[in-house]
One Martini backbone bead per residue (centre of mass of N, CA, C, O) as a GRO file, in nm:
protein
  176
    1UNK     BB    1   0.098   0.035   0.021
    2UNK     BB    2   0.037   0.355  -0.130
    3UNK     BB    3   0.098   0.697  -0.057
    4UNK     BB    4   0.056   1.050  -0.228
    5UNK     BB    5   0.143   1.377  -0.257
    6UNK     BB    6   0.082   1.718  -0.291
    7UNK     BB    7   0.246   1.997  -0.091
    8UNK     BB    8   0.266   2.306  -0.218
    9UNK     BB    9   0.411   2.597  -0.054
   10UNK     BB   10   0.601   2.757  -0.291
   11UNK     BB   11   0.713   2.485  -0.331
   12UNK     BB   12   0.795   2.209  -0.427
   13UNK     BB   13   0.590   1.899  -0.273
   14UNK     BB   14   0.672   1.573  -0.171
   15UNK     BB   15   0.501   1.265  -0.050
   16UNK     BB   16   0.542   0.921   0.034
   17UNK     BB   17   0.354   0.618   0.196
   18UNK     BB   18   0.481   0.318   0.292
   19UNK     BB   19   0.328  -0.042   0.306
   20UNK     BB   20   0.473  -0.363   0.385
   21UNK     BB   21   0.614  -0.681   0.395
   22UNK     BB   22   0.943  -0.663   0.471
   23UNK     BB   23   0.993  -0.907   0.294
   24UNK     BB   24   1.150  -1.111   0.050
   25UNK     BB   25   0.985  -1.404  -0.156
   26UNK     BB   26   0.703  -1.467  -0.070
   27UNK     BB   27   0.420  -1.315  -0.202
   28UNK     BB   28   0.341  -1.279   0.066
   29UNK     BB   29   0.159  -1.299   0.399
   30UNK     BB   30   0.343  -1.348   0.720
   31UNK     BB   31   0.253  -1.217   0.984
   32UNK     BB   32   0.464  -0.981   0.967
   33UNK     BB   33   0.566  -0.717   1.016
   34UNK     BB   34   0.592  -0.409   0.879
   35UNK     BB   35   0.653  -0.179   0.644
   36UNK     BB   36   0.806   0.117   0.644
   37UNK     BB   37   0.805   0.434   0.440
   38UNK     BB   38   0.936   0.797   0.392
   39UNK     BB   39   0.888   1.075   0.140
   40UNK     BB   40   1.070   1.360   0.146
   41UNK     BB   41   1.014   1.637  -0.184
   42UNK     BB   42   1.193   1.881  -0.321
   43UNK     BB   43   1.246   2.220  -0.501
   44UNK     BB   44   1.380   2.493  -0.397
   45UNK     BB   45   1.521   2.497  -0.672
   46UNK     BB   46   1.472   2.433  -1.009
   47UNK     BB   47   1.793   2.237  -0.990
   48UNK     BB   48   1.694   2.157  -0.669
   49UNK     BB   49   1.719   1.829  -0.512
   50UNK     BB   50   1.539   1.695  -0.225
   51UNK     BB   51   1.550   1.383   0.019
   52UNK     BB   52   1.406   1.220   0.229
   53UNK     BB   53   1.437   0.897   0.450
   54UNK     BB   54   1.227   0.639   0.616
   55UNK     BB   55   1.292   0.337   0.742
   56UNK     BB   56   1.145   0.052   0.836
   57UNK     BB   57   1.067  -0.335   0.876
   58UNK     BB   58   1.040  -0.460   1.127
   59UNK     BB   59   0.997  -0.809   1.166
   60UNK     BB   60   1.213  -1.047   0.945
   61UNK     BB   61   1.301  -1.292   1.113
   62UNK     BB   62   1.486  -1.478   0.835
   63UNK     BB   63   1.479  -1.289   0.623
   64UNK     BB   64   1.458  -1.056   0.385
   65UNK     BB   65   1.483  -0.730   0.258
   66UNK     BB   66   1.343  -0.531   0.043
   67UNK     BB   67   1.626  -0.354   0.138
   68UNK     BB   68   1.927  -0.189   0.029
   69UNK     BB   69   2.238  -0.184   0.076
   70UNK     BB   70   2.527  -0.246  -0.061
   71UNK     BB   71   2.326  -0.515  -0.193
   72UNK     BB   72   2.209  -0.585   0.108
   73UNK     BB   73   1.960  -0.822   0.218
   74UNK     BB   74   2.050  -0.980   0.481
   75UNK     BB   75   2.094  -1.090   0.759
   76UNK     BB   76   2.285  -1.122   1.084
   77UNK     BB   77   2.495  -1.388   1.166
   78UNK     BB   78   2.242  -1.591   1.325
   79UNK     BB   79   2.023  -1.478   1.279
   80UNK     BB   80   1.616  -1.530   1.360
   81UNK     BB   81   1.584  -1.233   1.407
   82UNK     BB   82   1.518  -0.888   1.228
   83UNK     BB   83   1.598  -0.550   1.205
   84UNK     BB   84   1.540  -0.256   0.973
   85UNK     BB   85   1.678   0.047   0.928
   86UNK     BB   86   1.691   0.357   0.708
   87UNK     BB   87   1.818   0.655   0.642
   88UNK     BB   88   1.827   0.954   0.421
   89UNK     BB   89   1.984   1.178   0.181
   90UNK     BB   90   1.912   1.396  -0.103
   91UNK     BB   91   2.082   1.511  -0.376
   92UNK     BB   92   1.995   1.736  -0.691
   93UNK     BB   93   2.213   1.878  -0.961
   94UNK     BB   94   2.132   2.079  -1.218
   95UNK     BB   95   2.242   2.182  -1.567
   96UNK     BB   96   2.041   2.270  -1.787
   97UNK     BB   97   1.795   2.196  -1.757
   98UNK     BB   98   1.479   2.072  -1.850
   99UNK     BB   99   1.199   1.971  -1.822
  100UNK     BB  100   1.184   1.767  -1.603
  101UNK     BB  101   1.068   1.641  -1.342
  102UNK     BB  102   1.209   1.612  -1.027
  103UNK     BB  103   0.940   1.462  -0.860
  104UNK     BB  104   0.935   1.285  -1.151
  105UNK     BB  105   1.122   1.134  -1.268
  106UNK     BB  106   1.310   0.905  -1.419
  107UNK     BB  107   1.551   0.734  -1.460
  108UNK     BB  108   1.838   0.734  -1.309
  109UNK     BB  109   2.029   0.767  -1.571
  110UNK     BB  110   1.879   0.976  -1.676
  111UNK     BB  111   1.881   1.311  -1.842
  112UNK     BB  112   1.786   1.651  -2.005
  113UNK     BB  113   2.032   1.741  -1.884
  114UNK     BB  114   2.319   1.831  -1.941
  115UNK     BB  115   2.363   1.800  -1.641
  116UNK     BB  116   2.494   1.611  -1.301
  117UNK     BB  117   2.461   1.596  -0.934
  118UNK     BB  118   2.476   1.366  -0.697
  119UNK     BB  119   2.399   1.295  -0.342
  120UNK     BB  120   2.420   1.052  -0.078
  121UNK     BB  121   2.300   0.970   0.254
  122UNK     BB  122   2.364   0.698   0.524
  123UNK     BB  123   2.212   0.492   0.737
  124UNK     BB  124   2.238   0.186   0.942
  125UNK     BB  125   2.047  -0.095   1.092
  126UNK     BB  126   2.116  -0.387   1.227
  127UNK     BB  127   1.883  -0.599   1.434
  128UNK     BB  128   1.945  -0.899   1.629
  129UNK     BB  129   1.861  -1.234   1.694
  130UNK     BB  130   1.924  -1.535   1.944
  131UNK     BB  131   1.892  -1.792   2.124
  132UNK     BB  132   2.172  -1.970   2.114
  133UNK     BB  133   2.343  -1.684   1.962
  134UNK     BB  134   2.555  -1.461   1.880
  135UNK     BB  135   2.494  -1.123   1.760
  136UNK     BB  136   2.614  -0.920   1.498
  137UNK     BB  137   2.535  -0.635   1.438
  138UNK     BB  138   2.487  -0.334   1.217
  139UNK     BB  139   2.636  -0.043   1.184
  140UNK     BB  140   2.639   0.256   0.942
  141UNK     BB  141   2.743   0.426   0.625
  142UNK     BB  142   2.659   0.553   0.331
  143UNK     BB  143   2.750   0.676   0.005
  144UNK     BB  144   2.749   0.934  -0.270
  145UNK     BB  145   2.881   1.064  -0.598
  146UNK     BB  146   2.824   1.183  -0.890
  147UNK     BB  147   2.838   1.246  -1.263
  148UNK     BB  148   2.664   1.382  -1.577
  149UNK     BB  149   2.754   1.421  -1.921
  150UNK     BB  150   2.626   1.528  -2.180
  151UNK     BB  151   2.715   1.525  -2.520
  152UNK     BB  152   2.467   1.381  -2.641
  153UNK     BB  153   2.151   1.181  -2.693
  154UNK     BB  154   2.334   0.920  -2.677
  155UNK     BB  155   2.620   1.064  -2.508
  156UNK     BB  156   2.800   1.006  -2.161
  157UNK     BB  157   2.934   1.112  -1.883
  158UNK     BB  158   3.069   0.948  -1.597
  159UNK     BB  159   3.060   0.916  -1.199
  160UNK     BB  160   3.165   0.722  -0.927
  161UNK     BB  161   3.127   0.755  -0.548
  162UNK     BB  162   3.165   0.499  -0.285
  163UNK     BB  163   3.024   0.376   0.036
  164UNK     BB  164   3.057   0.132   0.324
  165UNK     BB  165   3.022   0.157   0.678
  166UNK     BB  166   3.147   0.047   1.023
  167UNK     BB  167   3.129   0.048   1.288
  168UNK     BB  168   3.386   0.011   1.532
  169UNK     BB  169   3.248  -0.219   1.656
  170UNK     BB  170   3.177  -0.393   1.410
  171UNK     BB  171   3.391  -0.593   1.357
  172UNK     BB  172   3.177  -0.854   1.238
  173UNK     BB  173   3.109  -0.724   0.994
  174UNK     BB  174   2.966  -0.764   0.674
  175UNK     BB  175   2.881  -0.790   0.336
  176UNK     BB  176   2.900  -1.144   0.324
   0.00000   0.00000   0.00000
């Protein structure tokens, strides 16, 4: 379930609240906690669009989260229950915007901009439990920043610098 408004009240404003099933690959409602997702996202500028977002996924047994950090997807170690949380904020300066709406863009590759800057910053929270082993949590943050410069309607130069790293206790967290 999705709602989803605009609150424009002088600049460009949209919201939109999901709940979800919380864990994939299931297909159907497995009667664990429900994921909720919430994003706030503006247009300050017409050139710059702003995003924040929180999620938790409720308790996700010992299934995989439907939202990934870094790829990961799967819970902690050992875990037989376990929950994630993960907060976000977005940045996006166009140069040269074209028409394209900022607050329902396309693709995320595509760009009607002669160019584009984008970066993201985000924590995450990955809680397990298990009844007979210690489980290590995961906590840290990661981040990106990338740019795009279209040289022609179908030919384009990119890069991006990304990371994803675990708070200094998460000695045994790992991506894999």
């Amino acid at each position: 379930l999705q709602i989803y408004d605009d609150l424009s009240m002088g600049i460009p404003l949209k919201w939109s609240l999901g709940l979800t099933n919380g864990n994939s690959g299931t297909g159907a409602d497995n009667e664990q906690e429900k994921g909720l997702c919430l994003k706030i996202g503006a247009n300050p500028l017409r050139d710059l669009y702003v995003s924040v977002s929180r999620y938790s996924s409720g308790d996700l047994g010992s299934g995989k989260a439907e939202i990934s950090y870094a790829g990961l997807t799967d819970a902690p170690a050992k875990s037989e229950r376990w929950q994630r949380a993960i907060f976000e904020i977005d940045l996006r300066y166009d140069f040269g915007a074209g028409k394209e709406n900022r607050l329902t863009p396309g693709a995320p590759a595509w760009s009607d901009s002669k160019a584009f800057v984008r970066f993201a910053y985000g924590l995450f929270d990955d809680n397990g439990d298990a009844s007979t082993a210690v489980v290590t949590d995961r906590k840290g943050s990661y981040a990106f920043i990338e740019g795009c410069y279209n040289v022609t309607d179908s030919i384009y130069l990119g890069t991006r610098y990304s990371f994803a790293d675990f708070e200094d206790g998460d000695v045994y967290a790992s991506l894999n």
